[in-house]
Tab-separated table of C-alpha atoms in Angstrom:
chain	number	residue	atom	x	y	z
A	1	MET	CA	209.175	254.292	295.056
A	2	PRO	CA	205.946	252.270	295.544
A	3	ASP	CA	205.935	248.503	295.803
A	4	TYR	CA	203.313	246.367	294.093
A	5	GLN	CA	201.674	243.002	294.637
A	6	ARG	CA	201.086	241.258	291.339
A	7	ILE	CA	197.652	239.886	290.471
A	8	HIS	CA	197.706	237.615	287.393
A	9	VAL	CA	194.234	237.382	285.842
A	10	VAL	CA	194.215	234.337	283.555
A	11	SER	CA	191.454	233.454	281.123
A	12	THR	CA	190.750	229.775	280.515
A	13	ALA	CA	191.367	230.581	276.840
A	14	ALA	CA	195.098	230.964	277.585
A	15	THR	CA	197.409	229.086	275.243
A	16	GLU	CA	200.304	226.893	276.336
A	17	PRO	CA	202.970	229.491	275.371
A	18	GLU	CA	201.108	232.119	277.445
A	19	LEU	CA	200.935	229.747	280.405
A	20	GLN	CA	204.640	228.943	280.092
A	21	ARG	CA	205.481	232.651	280.213
A	22	LEU	CA	203.213	233.066	283.231
A	23	GLY	CA	204.853	230.142	285.009
A	24	ALA	CA	208.256	231.758	284.534
A	25	ALA	CA	207.040	235.196	285.652
A	26	MET	CA	205.003	234.449	288.762
A	27	GLY	CA	206.659	234.373	292.166
A	28	ARG	CA	207.242	231.339	294.342
A	29	GLN	CA	204.255	229.735	296.067
A	30	PRO	CA	201.575	231.985	294.533
A	31	VAL	CA	197.993	232.031	295.773
A	32	VAL	CA	196.017	230.442	292.924
A	33	LEU	CA	192.242	231.012	292.824
A	34	THR	CA	190.400	228.996	290.219
A	35	ALA	CA	186.892	228.376	288.957
A	36	PRO	CA	185.535	224.819	289.453
A	37	THR	CA	185.632	223.936	285.763
A	38	ALA	CA	187.551	221.555	283.524
A	39	ASP	CA	189.071	224.438	281.540
A	40	ALA	CA	190.381	226.042	284.729
A	41	ALA	CA	191.791	222.683	285.844
A	42	ARG	CA	193.707	222.457	282.538
A	43	VAL	CA	195.314	225.839	283.198
A	44	VAL	CA	196.248	224.873	286.747
A	45	ARG	CA	197.806	221.590	285.606
A	46	SER	CA	199.879	223.445	283.041
A	47	LEU	CA	201.122	225.859	285.711
A	48	GLY	CA	201.892	223.030	288.132
A	49	VAL	CA	200.444	224.812	291.168
A	50	GLU	CA	198.024	223.941	293.967
A	51	PRO	CA	194.718	225.777	293.454
A	52	ARG	CA	192.046	227.086	295.783
A	53	VAL	CA	188.710	226.438	294.099
A	54	GLU	CA	186.210	229.309	294.421
A	55	THR	CA	182.653	228.768	293.167
A	56	LEU	CA	182.198	232.532	292.787
A	57	LEU	CA	184.627	232.418	289.843
A	58	ALA	CA	182.444	230.006	287.872
A	59	ALA	CA	180.654	231.395	284.819
A	60	GLN	CA	177.039	232.404	285.404
A	61	ARG	CA	174.278	232.685	282.831
A	62	HIS	CA	172.430	235.313	284.833
A	63	PRO	CA	175.003	237.048	287.056
A	64	VAL	CA	173.852	239.321	289.860
A	65	VAL	CA	174.321	243.064	289.481
A	66	ASP	CA	177.161	243.351	291.997
A	67	ARG	CA	179.043	240.248	290.810
A	68	GLY	CA	182.067	242.287	289.725
A	69	ASP	CA	182.367	243.824	293.182
A	70	ARG	CA	182.002	240.413	294.838
A	71	VAL	CA	184.717	238.846	292.685
A	72	ASP	CA	186.955	241.862	293.299
A	73	ALA	CA	186.411	241.546	297.068
A	74	LEU	CA	187.263	237.836	296.911
A	75	VAL	CA	190.552	238.463	295.114
A	76	ARG	CA	191.516	241.353	297.406
A	77	GLU	CA	190.741	239.257	300.493
A	78	HIS	CA	193.220	236.586	299.401
A	79	ALA	CA	195.756	239.223	298.345
A	80	LEU	CA	195.593	241.038	301.686
A	81	SER	CA	196.133	237.829	303.666
A	82	ASP	CA	199.711	237.743	302.353
A	83	ARG	CA	200.780	240.871	300.475
A	84	PHE	CA	204.118	239.368	299.488
A	85	ARG	CA	202.836	236.491	297.373
A	86	ASP	CA	201.588	236.713	293.802
A	87	VAL	CA	197.900	235.992	293.261
A	88	VAL	CA	196.756	234.065	290.174
A	89	VAL	CA	193.051	234.101	289.241
A	90	VAL	CA	191.915	231.512	286.681
A	91	THR	CA	188.406	231.946	285.313
A	92	ASP	CA	186.376	232.169	282.122
A	93	PRO	CA	186.992	235.113	279.726
A	94	ALA	CA	183.793	236.977	280.684
A	95	THR	CA	184.526	236.818	284.420
A	96	ALA	CA	188.163	237.758	283.835
A	97	THR	CA	187.071	240.878	281.908
A	98	LEU	CA	184.537	241.744	284.616
A	99	LEU	CA	187.175	241.370	287.337
A	100	LEU	CA	189.675	243.575	285.523
A	101	ARG	CA	187.078	246.321	285.026
A	102	VAL	CA	186.574	246.510	288.793
A	103	LEU	CA	190.075	245.604	290.006
A	104	ALA	CA	191.973	247.894	287.625
A	105	PRO	CA	189.525	250.254	285.870
A	106	ASP	CA	192.324	252.613	284.833
A	107	GLN	CA	194.438	249.902	283.187
A	108	LEU	CA	194.427	249.741	279.415
A	109	ASP	CA	193.236	246.548	277.773
A	110	THR	CA	196.142	244.240	277.003
A	111	PRO	CA	196.185	241.590	274.272
A	112	GLY	CA	196.258	237.954	275.261
A	113	ALA	CA	194.598	235.865	277.925
A	114	VAL	CA	196.963	236.798	280.792
A	115	THR	CA	196.803	240.253	282.352
A	116	VAL	CA	198.963	241.441	285.257
A	117	VAL	CA	197.628	244.040	287.674
A	118	GLY	CA	199.732	245.712	290.359
A	119	LEU	CA	198.129	246.504	293.720
A	120	VAL	CA	200.047	249.072	295.747
A	121	ARG	CA	201.325	247.637	299.027
A	122	ALA	CA	203.507	248.796	301.868
A	123	GLY	CA	207.060	247.542	301.935
A	124	ARG	CA	207.974	244.410	303.858
A	125	PRO	CA	208.705	245.387	307.483
A	126	SER	CA	212.278	245.165	308.731
A	127	ASP	CA	213.160	242.897	311.641
A	128	VAL	CA	214.613	245.326	314.185
A	129	ARG	CA	215.615	242.577	316.607
A	130	ARG	CA	217.612	240.799	313.923
A	131	ALA	CA	219.324	244.079	313.021
A	132	VAL	CA	220.216	244.723	316.681
A	133	VAL	CA	221.651	241.219	317.138
A	134	LEU	CA	223.703	241.515	313.952
A	135	GLY	CA	224.871	244.987	314.964
A	136	VAL	CA	226.007	243.782	318.394
A	137	VAL	CA	227.854	240.806	316.882
A	138	LEU	CA	229.614	243.047	314.347
A	139	GLY	CA	230.351	245.586	317.073
A	140	VAL	CA	232.003	243.003	319.298
A	141	ALA	CA	234.022	241.743	316.314
A	142	ILE	CA	235.116	245.311	315.615
A	143	GLY	CA	236.031	245.884	319.254
A	144	LEU	CA	238.119	242.710	319.432
A	145	ALA	CA	239.848	243.264	316.098
A	146	GLN	CA	243.541	244.089	316.336
A	147	ARG	CA	243.867	245.630	312.888
A	148	LEU	CA	242.501	249.031	311.956
A	149	GLY	CA	241.535	247.768	308.512
A	150	VAL	CA	239.085	245.251	309.954
A	151	ILE	CA	237.587	247.916	312.222
A	152	LEU	CA	236.880	250.163	309.251
A	153	VAL	CA	235.881	247.519	306.714
A	154	LEU	CA	233.201	245.597	308.640
A	155	PRO	CA	230.720	248.458	309.191
A	156	ALA	CA	231.509	249.910	305.758
A	157	VAL	CA	230.666	246.616	304.026
A	158	ALA	CA	227.417	246.302	305.998
A	159	ALA	CA	226.416	249.894	305.212
A	160	VAL	CA	227.261	249.675	301.483
A	161	THR	CA	225.505	246.306	301.110
A	162	GLY	CA	222.463	247.683	302.922
A	163	GLY	CA	222.377	250.736	300.678
A	164	ALA	CA	222.574	248.569	297.562
A	165	LEU	CA	219.765	246.276	298.731
A	166	MET	CA	217.496	249.226	299.493
A	167	THR	CA	217.336	249.966	295.759
A	168	ALA	CA	215.588	246.602	295.142
A	169	PRO	CA	211.971	246.543	296.406
A	170	ALA	CA	212.076	242.827	297.243
A	171	TRP	CA	215.197	243.272	299.423
A	172	ARG	CA	214.564	246.760	300.792
A	173	HIS	CA	213.725	245.478	304.284
A	174	VAL	CA	217.032	243.576	304.463
A	175	GLY	CA	218.884	246.700	303.317
A	176	ARG	CA	217.356	248.728	306.146
A	177	GLU	CA	218.345	246.018	308.620
A	178	LEU	CA	221.968	246.062	307.426
A	179	ALA	CA	222.125	249.865	307.552
A	180	LEU	CA	220.797	249.830	311.121
A	181	ALA	CA	223.180	247.021	312.063
A	182	ALA	CA	226.130	249.034	310.708
A	183	GLY	CA	225.245	251.993	312.915
A	184	ILE	CA	224.815	249.783	315.980
A	185	ALA	CA	228.096	248.009	315.209
A	186	ILE	CA	230.022	251.278	315.202
A	187	VAL	CA	228.604	252.301	318.585
A	188	VAL	CA	229.171	248.863	320.154
A	189	GLY	CA	232.644	248.553	318.641
A	190	LEU	CA	233.714	251.947	320.007
A	191	ALA	CA	232.322	251.016	323.411
A	192	VAL	CA	234.296	247.738	323.448
A	193	ILE	CA	237.482	249.497	322.362
A	194	ALA	CA	236.997	252.279	324.936
A	195	GLY	CA	236.615	249.692	327.707
A	196	SER	CA	239.614	247.641	326.673
A	197	SER	CA	243.282	247.910	327.664
A	198	ARG	CA	244.081	249.239	324.175
A	199	PHE	CA	242.390	252.556	324.949
A	200	PRO	CA	243.816	255.119	325.178
A	201	ALA	CA	247.392	253.844	325.265
A	202	GLY	CA	247.043	251.633	322.239
A	203	TRP	CA	245.574	254.325	320.010
């Protein structure tokens, strides 16, 4: 299942209800690129975000031939710097249309002044070291546990929780970490039990 980075292309003709819906939909701490115009500043104030002003997004009476490609490259550059943050582009209607034609040529035109484009991205990488540390801690807890129920429940809870999180793209990396930690915990727990006075007489 592919994961997507959201690019919100916002025309300066956006109405307040459209901006309110955008504010509720965009992720935390988005990258906001805006044209250096009063209309763009109005949109940014309504969204309550900190913008990065880009002169390339300003309307041009006589745009160069490759302007669409240049605007597309600008947006992709900011998107690639952090693939796990939403990108919001605020510009005039003509530039917004030009950007969408290059950024998402296969996307159907959508009504309204706010269009969302999804750029395919790789999933967030899992932190193997964190998974190993968690697995060792769980394994030691399993090895020191006196009750069989605790020994069985701890890795099972970690594995089930990890499997559930892997179904959500935003939490898939945490799910993989928990699944790995559960496997490590079983191995470490068995090693602790095997080296203790409870084995084999206590089992």
